[in-house]
Amino acid sequence: MRAFGFDLDHTLAIDNGLERVAFLRLLEVLLSEGGRTIGTLRDEIDSIDALLARQRQGEYSIDEAVRRFAAGHGVAPAERHVAAFRRTAVTMVDEFLVPLPGVKPVLDALREREIAVAVLSNGWNPLQARKAQRAGFHGPVLVSSEIGERKPAARAFEALLQRLGTPAQLTWFVGDDPHADVAGAQAAGLRGVWLDWERKVYPPELKPPDRTIRGLDELLALLPEPERVP
Ligand SMILES: [Mg+2]
């Protein structure tokens, strides 16, 4: 192997619903500007989760989600709302983000072996870049909002390979999502590693992963011995 790509959310770290809370903060701003609620707090949370789910499916951008949110609360969408949401979300990373166990030793081991590493995430920067940094990763963070392609599209993985400078067959991709991460990587010619720390069932209709690991530390056993200078 010559390179590793990693998914970010639920692979290197969890963010504990950071964007949901950023929307609730924005709701406070909208209400102070004369906006109206759509129901109970429960209704607001359900509506935010639905809005984010559609955004994560690639239906619209995060900026468009903010504009829809403002309009849905009776406030004319403005750039200041988008800017406020983005700033709030990025600022929350330090408090909300929790790296998954094993991240640091794996990243250290990859660095020691001079194996190229990059993150490929369906998301937006600077949020994902800040999350990766907080998880201890300081390399390239490719996001769908910038490359214009979302996993599992082969073009997303091609962008990753281009950034890593490695051929597909020598590149491993690690992620928690069977469809977006593992099947997507395999279809693009990479080796797909499924990180199953949440103990799920792999979709039977998919080709099995090249490897399944229950924790990132299991990656260490797959790595070659580091070269020692004689
Ligand atoms: Mg993920």
Coordinates of C-alpha atoms and ligand atoms in Angstrom, one line a residue:
M1 CA 0.0 0.0 0.0
R2 CA 1.1 3.5 -0.7
A3 CA -1.7 5.7 0.6
F4 CA -4.7 5.9 2.8
G5 CA -7.9 7.9 2.5
F6 CA -10.2 8.4 5.4
D7 CA -13.8 9.4 5.8
L8 CA -14.2 12.0 8.6
D9 CA -17.5 11.8 10.4
H10 CA -18.0 8.6 12.4
T11 CA -14.6 7.4 11.1
L12 CA -12.0 9.8 12.6
A13 CA -14.4 11.6 15.0
I14 CA -17.9 12.3 16.1
D15 CA -19.3 15.8 16.3
N16 CA -22.3 15.2 18.6
G17 CA -24.9 17.0 16.5
L18 CA -22.8 20.2 16.2
E19 CA -24.7 21.5 13.1
R20 CA -28.1 20.9 14.7
V21 CA -27.1 23.1 17.6
A22 CA -25.7 25.7 15.3
F23 CA -29.1 25.9 13.7
L24 CA -30.7 26.2 17.1
R25 CA -28.4 29.2 17.8
L26 CA -29.4 30.7 14.4
L27 CA -33.0 30.2 15.4
E28 CA -32.4 32.5 18.4
V29 CA -31.1 35.2 16.0
L30 CA -34.1 34.8 13.7
L31 CA -36.5 35.1 16.5
S32 CA -34.8 38.3 17.7
E33 CA -35.3 39.6 14.2
G34 CA -39.0 39.1 14.4
G35 CA -39.1 35.5 13.0
R36 CA -41.6 33.0 14.3
T37 CA -41.3 29.5 15.5
I38 CA -42.8 26.6 13.6
G39 CA -44.0 24.8 16.7
T40 CA -42.4 23.3 19.8
L41 CA -38.7 22.9 20.4
R42 CA -39.2 19.2 19.4
D43 CA -40.7 20.3 16.1
E44 CA -37.8 22.7 15.5
I45 CA -35.3 19.9 16.2
D46 CA -37.1 17.4 13.9
S47 CA -37.3 20.0 11.2
I48 CA -33.6 20.9 11.5
D49 CA -32.7 17.2 11.3
A50 CA -34.8 16.8 8.2
L51 CA -33.2 19.9 6.6
L52 CA -29.7 18.5 7.4
A53 CA -30.5 15.0 6.2
R54 CA -31.6 16.4 2.7
Q55 CA -28.5 18.7 2.6
R56 CA -26.3 15.7 3.4
Q57 CA -27.9 13.7 0.6
G58 CA -26.6 16.5 -1.7
E59 CA -30.0 18.1 -2.4
Y60 CA -28.7 21.6 -1.7
S61 CA -25.7 23.3 -0.1
I62 CA -25.3 24.2 3.5
D63 CA -25.7 27.9 2.6
E64 CA -29.0 27.1 0.9
A65 CA -30.1 25.1 4.0
V66 CA -29.5 28.2 6.1
R67 CA -31.5 30.4 3.6
R68 CA -34.4 27.9 3.7
F69 CA -34.2 27.8 7.5
A70 CA -34.5 31.6 7.7
A71 CA -37.3 31.8 5.1
G72 CA -39.1 28.9 6.9
H73 CA -39.2 31.1 10.1
G74 CA -40.5 34.1 8.3
V75 CA -37.2 36.0 8.0
A76 CA -35.9 37.2 4.6
P77 CA -32.6 35.1 4.1
A78 CA -29.5 37.3 4.2
E79 CA -25.8 36.6 3.9
R80 CA -25.3 37.5 7.5
H81 CA -27.4 34.5 8.5
V82 CA -25.2 32.2 6.4
A83 CA -22.0 33.8 7.8
A84 CA -23.3 33.5 11.4
F85 CA -24.2 29.9 10.9
R86 CA -20.8 29.0 9.4
R87 CA -18.9 30.9 12.1
T88 CA -21.0 29.4 14.9
A89 CA -20.5 25.8 13.6
V90 CA -16.7 26.2 13.1
T91 CA -16.3 27.8 16.5
M92 CA -18.2 24.9 18.2
V93 CA -15.7 22.2 16.9
D94 CA -13.4 22.5 19.9
E95 CA -16.1 21.8 22.3
F96 CA -18.2 19.3 20.4
L97 CA -15.8 17.1 18.5
V98 CA -14.6 13.8 20.0
P99 CA -11.9 11.9 18.1
L100 CA -12.5 8.1 17.8
P101 CA -10.2 5.9 19.9
G102 CA -7.0 5.0 18.1
V103 CA -6.9 8.0 15.7
K104 CA -3.6 9.3 17.1
P105 CA -1.6 6.0 17.0
V106 CA -2.8 5.2 13.5
L107 CA -2.0 8.7 12.1
D108 CA 1.4 8.5 13.9
A109 CA 2.1 5.0 12.4
L110 CA 1.2 6.2 8.9
R111 CA 3.4 9.2 9.2
E112 CA 6.3 7.1 10.5
R113 CA 5.9 4.8 7.4
E114 CA 5.7 7.8 5.1
I115 CA 2.3 6.6 3.8
A116 CA 0.4 9.4 2.2
V117 CA -2.9 10.3 3.9
A118 CA -5.9 12.5 3.0
V119 CA -9.5 12.9 4.2
L120 CA -12.4 12.7 1.7
S121 CA -15.7 13.9 3.2
N122 CA -19.2 14.8 2.1
G123 CA -19.3 18.1 3.8
W124 CA -18.1 21.7 3.7
N125 CA -15.0 23.6 4.6
P126 CA -13.8 25.2 6.8
L127 CA -15.9 23.0 9.1
Q128 CA -14.5 19.6 8.0
A129 CA -11.0 20.9 7.9
R130 CA -11.4 22.2 11.5
K131 CA -12.9 18.9 12.6
A132 CA -10.0 17.0 11.1
Q133 CA -7.5 19.3 12.7
R134 CA -9.2 18.8 16.1
A135 CA -9.0 15.0 15.6
G136 CA -5.3 15.3 15.1
F137 CA -5.1 15.1 11.3
H138 CA -3.2 17.9 9.6
G139 CA -3.1 16.8 6.0
P140 CA -5.4 17.6 3.0
V141 CA -9.1 17.6 3.7
L142 CA -11.1 17.2 0.5
V143 CA -14.8 18.1 0.8
S144 CA -17.7 17.6 -1.6
S145 CA -18.7 21.3 -1.5
E146 CA -15.3 22.1 -3.0
I147 CA -14.6 19.2 -5.4
G148 CA -18.2 19.2 -6.7
E149 CA -18.6 15.5 -6.3
R150 CA -20.0 13.4 -3.4
K151 CA -19.1 9.9 -2.3
P152 CA -19.9 7.3 -3.6
A153 CA -19.3 9.0 -7.0
A154 CA -16.1 7.7 -8.6
R155 CA -15.0 11.2 -9.4
A156 CA -14.9 12.0 -5.7
F157 CA -12.4 9.2 -5.2
E158 CA -10.5 10.2 -8.4
A159 CA -10.0 13.7 -6.8
L160 CA -8.6 11.9 -3.7
L161 CA -6.2 9.8 -5.8
Q162 CA -5.1 12.9 -7.6
R163 CA -4.3 14.6 -4.3
L164 CA -2.5 11.6 -2.9
G165 CA -0.6 11.0 -6.2
T166 CA -1.1 7.2 -5.9
P167 CA -2.8 4.6 -8.2
A168 CA -6.1 3.3 -7.0
Q169 CA -5.0 -0.3 -6.4
L170 CA -2.3 0.8 -3.9
T171 CA -4.7 3.1 -2.1
W172 CA -6.9 2.1 0.8
F173 CA -10.0 3.9 1.9
V174 CA -11.4 3.6 5.4
G175 CA -15.0 4.7 6.3
D176 CA -18.1 3.8 8.3
D177 CA -20.6 4.1 5.5
P178 CA -20.9 0.9 3.4
H179 CA -22.4 2.6 0.4
A180 CA -20.6 6.0 0.3
D181 CA -17.2 4.9 1.6
V182 CA -16.6 1.2 1.0
A183 CA -18.6 0.4 -2.1
G184 CA -17.7 3.8 -3.6
A185 CA -14.0 3.3 -3.0
Q186 CA -14.2 -0.3 -4.4
A187 CA -16.0 0.9 -7.6
A188 CA -13.3 3.4 -8.1
G189 CA -10.6 0.7 -7.9
L190 CA -9.5 1.4 -4.3
R191 CA -9.4 -1.1 -1.5
G192 CA -12.4 -0.5 0.8
V193 CA -12.0 -0.9 4.6
W194 CA -15.2 -0.8 6.6
L195 CA -14.9 0.6 10.1
D196 CA -17.7 -1.1 12.0
W197 CA -17.3 0.4 15.5
E198 CA -21.1 0.8 15.8
R199 CA -21.6 -3.0 15.2
K200 CA -23.9 -2.8 12.3
V201 CA -24.8 -5.4 9.6
Y202 CA -23.1 -4.9 6.2
P203 CA -25.7 -4.5 3.5
P204 CA -25.9 -8.0 1.9
E205 CA -26.5 -6.6 -1.6
L206 CA -23.0 -5.0 -1.6
K207 CA -19.8 -6.7 -2.5
P208 CA -18.1 -7.4 0.9
P209 CA -15.5 -5.0 2.1
D210 CA -11.8 -5.8 1.5
R211 CA -11.3 -5.6 5.2
T212 CA -13.6 -5.0 8.2
I213 CA -12.2 -3.5 11.4
R214 CA -14.0 -2.9 14.7
G215 CA -11.7 -0.1 15.7
L216 CA -9.0 2.1 14.1
D217 CA -6.3 0.4 16.1
E218 CA -6.9 -2.7 14.0
L219 CA -5.4 -0.8 11.0
L220 CA -2.0 -1.0 12.7
A221 CA -1.8 -4.8 12.0
L222 CA -2.4 -4.1 8.3
L223 CA 0.5 -1.7 7.9
P224 CA 4.0 -2.8 6.8
E225 CA 6.8 -2.6 9.3
P226 CA 8.4 0.8 9.3
E227 CA 11.7 0.9 7.4
R228 CA 14.7 1.3 9.8
V229 CA 17.8 3.1 8.8
P230 CA 20.6 0.6 9.2
Ligands
MG1 MG -18.8 8.7 8.0

